[in-house]
Amino acid sequence: MKSHPFRLGCLITLGLLTLASLASAAATAPVKIGFLVKQPEEPWFQLEWKFADQAAKELGFTVIKIGATDGEKVLSAIDNLAANGAQGFVICTPDTRLGAGIAAKAKSAGLKLISVDDQFLGANGQPMAAIHHLGISAGKIGADVGTTLFAEMKKRNWTAADTAVCAVTFEELATAKERTDGAIGALTAAGFAKDHIFKAPQRTSDIPGAFDAVNILLTQKPTVKHWLVCGMNDSAVLGAVRALESRGFAADSSVGVGINGTDCIVELEKAKPTSFYGSMLLSPKRHGSETVTMMYHWIKDGQEPALDSRTTGILITRENFRQVLKEQGIRE
Ligand code: FCA
């Protein structure tokens, strides 16, 4: 039977209208973005969340914040995000070796993906350069820690013979290794003796993990008079400072410089200076708001973000931290 031309016309119009309304529904569907972090108890990650929320408020989308402390939690979070109508997520993974699995799961759930802070590793152990990432210039920031420590040693007139470096390491995480390698590299480039540099490997990347690691090192090296301390972040150096204190070291006999600048504020506020001299302040604002903003434009406007962005750090000490934290929007 031949269709009446009028009926055919109506059908085509109807079809076009349906397609148009489907397309506009996709364009106007509320944007929901997951933000998964490995250590939700760390102030660094709480601030990333805070700045992600701020960007969401300004641009009009929702951030779904999830603490994903192990691989299983990451996978079930991805399922939940998809079920809740999210279109993408930002993640600092609890283990970079899960990278390929997380990327595959995101793809099958139809979710866009950006990694933050810790870059995914592929099956070959190399960074997954095809996954969009925003991280820190870890080697350079570590080198700035090393340079600061060396300058503080000179300022205090500590002798090379009496002074040693305690590097609190977490080498299974590439960004952590780059930071401590950077610090050690700058110290040796400045003339610090390699055989006075000791690593204290953390079993867990938190304050207790650093405390335990440094306690072992201090037991092994009882004759060192002055310690210079570096680590992957503030928690690593804070754990070391606490271990040093338990052996009688204080601000006049040891000096530590952290990284993050967000997890040492209480320490810097203490009335009496401790061995925690300062920290390389990173930008939780950029890591939190830039990642979700990139994701938002990717979802909404099809605008693909840069594959690899890196942020820098600035030294904060007891002298300037209040002012700098204020300037950076971290403290009132
Ligand atoms: C890693 C560390 C965090 C922070 C971040 C930029 O994820 O665990 O403390 O330094 O990189």
Short mmCIF file of C-alpha atoms and ligand atoms in Angstrom, two decimals:
data_model
loop_
_atom_site.label_atom_id
_atom_site.label_comp_id
_atom_site.label_asym_id
_atom_site.label_seq_id
_atom_site.Cartn_x
_atom_site.Cartn_y
_atom_site.Cartn_z
CA MET A 1 0.00 0.00 0.00
CA LYS A 2 1.28 3.43 -0.91
CA SER A 3 1.44 5.98 1.96
CA HIS A 4 -0.59 9.08 1.54
CA PRO A 5 1.90 11.96 0.98
CA PHE A 6 0.32 13.96 3.84
CA ARG A 7 0.68 11.03 6.27
CA LEU A 8 4.29 10.51 5.24
CA GLY A 9 5.01 14.18 5.77
CA CYS A 10 3.51 14.04 9.24
CA LEU A 11 5.58 11.00 10.15
CA ILE A 12 8.80 12.66 9.00
CA THR A 13 8.02 15.83 10.94
CA LEU A 14 7.22 13.78 14.02
CA GLY A 15 10.47 11.86 13.65
CA LEU A 16 12.51 15.04 13.30
CA LEU A 17 10.78 16.58 16.30
CA THR A 18 11.54 13.50 18.42
CA LEU A 19 15.21 13.58 17.38
CA ALA A 20 15.46 17.28 18.10
CA SER A 21 13.91 16.92 21.52
CA LEU A 22 16.19 13.97 22.36
CA ALA A 23 19.24 16.02 21.35
CA SER A 24 18.13 18.99 23.37
CA ALA A 25 17.38 16.74 26.35
CA ALA A 26 20.99 15.52 26.20
CA ALA A 27 22.25 19.09 25.98
CA THR A 28 20.07 20.28 28.85
CA ALA A 29 20.41 17.17 31.07
CA PRO A 30 21.85 18.34 34.39
CA VAL A 31 25.60 17.88 34.43
CA LYS A 32 26.78 15.62 37.25
CA ILE A 33 30.46 14.99 37.86
CA GLY A 34 31.96 12.51 40.32
CA PHE A 35 35.07 13.47 42.34
CA LEU A 36 36.78 10.41 43.83
CA VAL A 37 39.72 10.78 46.21
CA LYS A 38 42.00 8.17 47.78
CA GLN A 39 42.45 9.78 51.23
CA PRO A 40 39.34 11.79 52.15
CA GLU A 41 40.71 12.45 55.65
CA GLU A 42 43.64 14.51 54.27
CA PRO A 43 42.97 18.30 54.27
CA TRP A 44 44.50 18.45 50.75
CA PHE A 45 41.63 16.35 49.35
CA GLN A 46 38.97 18.13 51.43
CA LEU A 47 40.15 21.39 49.88
CA GLU A 48 40.08 19.91 46.36
CA TRP A 49 36.44 18.99 47.04
CA LYS A 50 35.68 22.43 48.42
CA PHE A 51 37.03 24.18 45.31
CA ALA A 52 35.27 21.67 43.03
CA ASP A 53 31.99 22.56 44.76
CA GLN A 54 32.74 26.26 44.34
CA ALA A 55 33.20 25.84 40.57
CA ALA A 56 30.02 23.76 40.39
CA LYS A 57 28.05 26.49 42.11
CA GLU A 58 29.38 29.13 39.73
CA LEU A 59 28.75 27.14 36.55
CA GLY A 60 25.61 25.29 37.64
CA PHE A 61 26.43 21.60 37.88
CA THR A 62 26.60 18.97 40.61
CA VAL A 63 29.71 17.37 42.11
CA ILE A 64 29.27 13.92 43.65
CA LYS A 65 32.09 13.51 46.18
CA ILE A 66 33.18 9.97 46.97
CA GLY A 67 35.98 8.73 49.22
CA ALA A 68 37.44 5.79 47.28
CA THR A 69 40.09 4.27 49.49
CA ASP A 70 40.56 0.99 47.60
CA GLY A 71 39.98 -0.57 44.19
CA GLU A 72 36.66 -2.16 45.07
CA LYS A 73 35.27 1.18 46.26
CA VAL A 74 36.39 2.83 43.01
CA LEU A 75 34.60 0.24 40.86
CA SER A 76 31.35 0.39 42.82
CA ALA A 77 31.53 4.21 42.82
CA ILE A 78 31.70 4.18 39.02
CA ASP A 79 28.58 1.97 38.88
CA ASN A 80 26.75 4.33 41.25
CA LEU A 81 27.76 7.39 39.27
CA ALA A 82 26.46 5.87 36.04
CA ALA A 83 23.20 4.84 37.74
CA ASN A 84 22.78 8.39 39.06
CA GLY A 85 23.12 9.96 35.62
CA ALA A 86 26.65 11.36 35.98
CA GLN A 87 28.45 11.93 32.69
CA GLY A 88 32.05 11.92 33.95
CA PHE A 89 34.37 11.85 36.95
CA VAL A 90 37.67 13.18 38.28
CA ILE A 91 39.76 10.75 40.34
CA CYS A 92 42.84 10.57 42.55
CA THR A 93 43.12 6.79 42.53
CA PRO A 94 44.05 4.80 45.66
CA ASP A 95 46.51 2.84 43.50
CA THR A 96 47.92 4.06 40.18
CA ARG A 97 48.31 0.45 38.98
CA LEU A 98 44.51 0.22 38.81
CA GLY A 99 44.65 2.74 35.96
CA ALA A 100 43.86 0.43 33.03
CA GLY A 101 40.98 -1.23 34.94
CA ILE A 102 39.46 2.11 35.95
CA ALA A 103 39.75 3.47 32.39
CA ALA A 104 38.03 0.35 30.97
CA LYS A 105 35.25 0.51 33.54
CA ALA A 106 34.66 4.24 32.87
CA LYS A 107 34.50 3.56 29.14
CA SER A 108 31.97 0.75 29.49
CA ALA A 109 29.84 2.93 31.81
CA GLY A 110 29.99 5.76 29.25
CA LEU A 111 31.73 8.15 31.68
CA LYS A 112 34.41 10.65 30.78
CA LEU A 113 37.51 10.50 32.96
CA ILE A 114 40.21 12.89 34.22
CA SER A 115 42.86 11.79 36.72
CA VAL A 116 44.15 14.30 39.26
CA ASP A 117 47.35 14.30 41.39
CA ASP A 118 48.35 10.66 40.81
CA GLN A 119 48.76 9.60 37.17
CA PHE A 120 47.50 6.18 36.07
CA LEU A 121 50.05 3.52 35.18
CA GLY A 122 49.40 1.12 32.31
CA ALA A 123 50.07 -2.62 32.28
CA ASN A 124 53.67 -1.86 31.20
CA GLY A 125 54.22 0.26 34.34
CA GLN A 126 54.43 3.47 32.27
CA PRO A 127 52.18 6.55 32.76
CA MET A 128 48.96 6.27 30.72
CA ALA A 129 49.53 9.34 28.54
CA ALA A 130 46.18 8.92 26.77
CA ILE A 131 44.20 9.59 29.97
CA HIS A 132 43.60 13.29 30.65
CA HIS A 133 45.57 14.29 33.73
CA LEU A 134 46.23 17.29 35.96
CA GLY A 135 49.15 16.85 38.36
CA ILE A 136 52.08 18.73 39.87
CA SER A 137 55.57 19.41 38.50
CA ALA A 138 56.80 16.95 41.08
CA GLY A 139 60.54 16.95 40.29
CA LYS A 140 60.81 20.75 40.30
CA ILE A 141 58.80 21.11 43.51
CA GLY A 142 60.95 18.44 45.18
CA ALA A 143 64.09 20.26 44.02
CA ASP A 144 62.81 23.46 45.65
CA VAL A 145 62.44 21.51 48.93
CA GLY A 146 66.07 20.34 48.63
CA THR A 147 67.34 23.84 47.89
CA THR A 148 65.43 25.25 50.87
CA LEU A 149 66.81 22.56 53.22
CA PHE A 150 70.37 23.22 52.08
CA ALA A 151 69.97 26.97 52.60
CA GLU A 152 68.58 26.38 56.13
CA MET A 153 71.51 24.12 56.99
CA LYS A 154 73.95 26.86 55.89
CA LYS A 155 72.01 29.52 57.78
CA ARG A 156 72.31 27.47 60.96
CA ASN A 157 76.03 26.80 60.39
CA TRP A 158 75.54 23.05 60.72
CA THR A 159 78.62 21.16 59.55
CA ALA A 160 78.56 18.57 56.78
CA ALA A 161 79.99 15.97 59.16
CA ASP A 162 77.21 16.39 61.73
CA THR A 163 74.28 16.68 59.34
CA ALA A 164 72.28 14.02 57.51
CA VAL A 165 69.22 13.94 55.29
CA CYS A 166 66.17 11.86 56.14
CA ALA A 167 64.11 11.36 52.96
CA VAL A 168 60.74 9.85 53.85
CA THR A 169 60.01 7.91 50.67
CA PHE A 170 56.97 6.26 49.09
CA GLU A 171 58.52 5.06 45.88
CA GLU A 172 55.65 2.91 44.62
CA LEU A 173 53.88 6.16 43.74
CA ALA A 174 55.60 7.91 40.80
CA THR A 175 54.73 11.49 41.85
CA ALA A 176 56.06 10.75 45.35
CA LYS A 177 59.33 9.29 44.04
CA GLU A 178 59.81 12.26 41.69
CA ARG A 179 59.40 14.63 44.65
CA THR A 180 61.94 12.95 46.95
CA ASP A 181 64.33 12.27 44.03
CA GLY A 182 64.05 15.97 43.17
CA ALA A 183 64.92 16.99 46.73
CA ILE A 184 67.88 14.59 46.91
CA GLY A 185 69.07 15.73 43.46
CA ALA A 186 69.08 19.41 44.50
CA LEU A 187 70.89 18.63 47.78
CA THR A 188 73.63 16.64 46.05
CA ALA A 189 73.91 19.28 43.30
CA ALA A 190 74.49 21.85 46.07
CA GLY A 191 77.34 19.70 47.41
CA PHE A 192 75.61 17.63 50.11
CA ALA A 193 77.42 14.28 50.56
CA LYS A 194 75.51 11.33 49.06
CA ASP A 195 76.60 9.05 51.91
CA HIS A 196 74.81 11.29 54.41
CA ILE A 197 71.47 10.88 52.68
CA PHE A 198 69.19 8.17 54.08
CA LYS A 199 65.81 6.98 52.90
CA ALA A 200 63.02 6.02 55.32
CA PRO A 201 60.45 4.12 53.23
CA GLN A 202 56.84 4.60 54.39
CA ARG A 203 54.59 1.56 54.39
CA THR A 204 51.52 3.81 54.29
CA SER A 205 51.44 7.37 52.96
CA ASP A 206 50.20 9.02 56.14
CA ILE A 207 51.58 10.44 59.42
CA PRO A 208 51.81 7.07 61.26
CA GLY A 209 53.51 5.50 58.21
CA ALA A 210 56.16 8.24 58.24
CA PHE A 211 56.54 8.15 62.04
CA ASP A 212 57.28 4.40 61.99
CA ALA A 213 59.67 4.65 59.04
CA VAL A 214 61.69 7.48 60.60
CA ASN A 215 61.83 5.81 64.01
CA ILE A 216 63.62 2.88 62.40
CA LEU A 217 66.09 5.20 60.66
CA LEU A 218 66.81 7.15 63.86
CA THR A 219 67.54 3.91 65.70
CA GLN A 220 70.01 2.98 62.96
CA LYS A 221 71.77 6.37 62.95
CA PRO A 222 72.19 7.42 66.58
CA THR A 223 75.21 9.69 66.02
CA VAL A 224 73.68 12.22 63.61
CA LYS A 225 73.40 15.64 65.30
CA HIS A 226 71.30 17.52 62.74
CA TRP A 227 68.63 16.23 60.39
CA LEU A 228 67.25 17.73 57.19
CA VAL A 229 63.86 16.15 56.34
CA CYS A 230 62.00 15.86 53.06
CA GLY A 231 59.08 13.66 52.00
CA MET A 232 56.28 13.35 49.46
CA ASN A 233 53.90 15.66 51.33
CA ASP A 234 53.18 17.40 54.65
CA SER A 235 52.04 14.18 56.35
CA ALA A 236 55.36 12.49 55.56
CA VAL A 237 57.37 15.35 57.07
CA LEU A 238 55.00 15.74 60.04
CA GLY A 239 55.42 12.04 60.89
CA ALA A 240 59.19 12.50 60.70
CA VAL A 241 59.10 15.61 62.91
CA ARG A 242 57.08 13.72 65.56
CA ALA A 243 59.58 10.83 65.48
CA LEU A 244 62.48 13.30 65.80
CA GLU A 245 60.78 14.99 68.76
CA SER A 246 60.42 11.65 70.52
CA ARG A 247 64.24 11.40 70.33
CA GLY A 248 64.86 14.92 71.62
CA PHE A 249 65.35 16.70 68.28
CA ALA A 250 63.67 20.11 68.01
CA ALA A 251 63.75 23.25 65.86
CA ASP A 252 67.37 23.93 66.82
CA SER A 253 68.65 20.53 65.66
CA SER A 254 66.44 19.47 62.71
CA VAL A 255 64.53 21.08 59.89
CA GLY A 256 61.80 19.69 57.65
CA VAL A 257 60.06 21.04 54.55
CA GLY A 258 56.78 19.50 53.42
CA ILE A 259 54.73 19.59 50.22
CA ASN A 260 50.99 20.51 49.93
CA GLY A 261 51.00 23.40 52.43
CA THR A 262 47.43 22.49 53.30
CA ASP A 263 48.07 19.80 55.89
CA CYS A 264 50.53 21.68 58.09
CA ILE A 265 48.54 24.78 58.99
CA VAL A 266 47.97 23.75 62.61
CA GLU A 267 51.71 22.99 62.85
CA LEU A 268 52.70 26.43 61.56
CA GLU A 269 50.19 28.07 63.91
CA LYS A 270 51.81 26.54 67.00
CA ALA A 271 53.17 29.26 69.27
CA LYS A 272 56.57 27.58 69.59
CA PRO A 273 58.34 26.75 66.29
CA THR A 274 58.84 23.04 65.67
CA SER A 275 61.28 21.38 63.26
CA PHE A 276 58.61 21.73 60.58
CA TYR A 277 60.10 24.79 58.91
CA GLY A 278 57.76 25.20 55.96
CA SER A 279 56.07 23.61 52.98
CA MET A 280 55.75 23.95 49.23
CA LEU A 281 52.16 25.12 48.93
CA LEU A 282 50.37 23.52 45.97
CA SER A 283 47.08 24.74 44.54
CA PRO A 284 44.11 22.71 45.78
CA LYS A 285 42.02 25.42 44.10
CA ARG A 286 43.40 24.63 40.65
CA HIS A 287 43.32 20.87 41.22
CA GLY A 288 39.73 20.99 42.49
CA SER A 289 38.10 23.64 40.35
CA GLU A 290 40.07 23.34 37.12
CA THR A 291 39.55 19.60 36.81
CA VAL A 292 35.76 19.75 37.24
CA THR A 293 35.53 22.84 35.02
CA MET A 294 37.45 21.03 32.25
CA MET A 295 35.14 18.06 32.72
CA TYR A 296 32.06 20.30 32.60
CA HIS A 297 33.03 21.88 29.26
CA TRP A 298 33.96 18.47 27.88
CA ILE A 299 30.51 17.11 28.75
CA LYS A 300 28.48 20.18 27.84
CA ASP A 301 30.33 21.66 24.87
CA GLY A 302 32.33 18.69 23.63
CA GLN A 303 35.49 20.67 24.41
CA GLU A 304 38.25 18.16 25.15
CA PRO A 305 40.70 19.29 27.87
CA ALA A 306 44.51 19.31 27.56
CA LEU A 307 45.93 15.82 28.00
CA ASP A 308 48.52 16.78 30.61
CA SER A 309 48.54 19.88 32.85
CA ARG A 310 51.05 20.51 35.65
CA THR A 311 50.89 22.98 38.52
CA THR A 312 53.68 24.56 40.58
CA GLY A 313 54.33 25.27 44.27
CA ILE A 314 55.39 28.21 46.45
CA LEU A 315 57.28 28.07 49.74
CA ILE A 316 55.30 28.95 52.85
CA THR A 317 56.93 29.33 56.27
CA ARG A 318 55.85 30.63 59.66
CA GLU A 319 56.70 34.12 58.35
CA ASN A 320 54.37 34.25 55.36
CA PHE A 321 51.84 31.40 55.55
CA ARG A 322 48.88 33.45 56.80
CA GLN A 323 49.24 35.98 54.01
CA VAL A 324 49.83 33.40 51.24
CA LEU A 325 46.97 31.12 52.34
CA LYS A 326 44.69 34.13 52.27
CA GLU A 327 45.88 35.18 48.82
CA GLN A 328 45.29 31.65 47.56
CA GLY A 329 41.74 31.58 48.93
CA ILE A 330 42.56 28.72 51.34
CA ARG A 331 42.14 30.64 54.59
CA GLU A 332 39.99 33.64 55.49
C1 FCA B 1 49.35 12.96 46.06
C2 FCA B 1 49.53 13.10 47.56
C3 FCA B 1 48.71 14.25 48.11
C4 FCA B 1 49.02 15.52 47.30
C5 FCA B 1 48.74 15.29 45.85
C6 FCA B 1 49.05 16.49 45.00
O1 FCA B 1 48.10 12.46 45.76
O2 FCA B 1 49.12 11.90 48.20
O3 FCA B 1 49.02 14.46 49.46
O4 FCA B 1 50.36 15.85 47.47
O5 FCA B 1 49.53 14.20 45.37
#
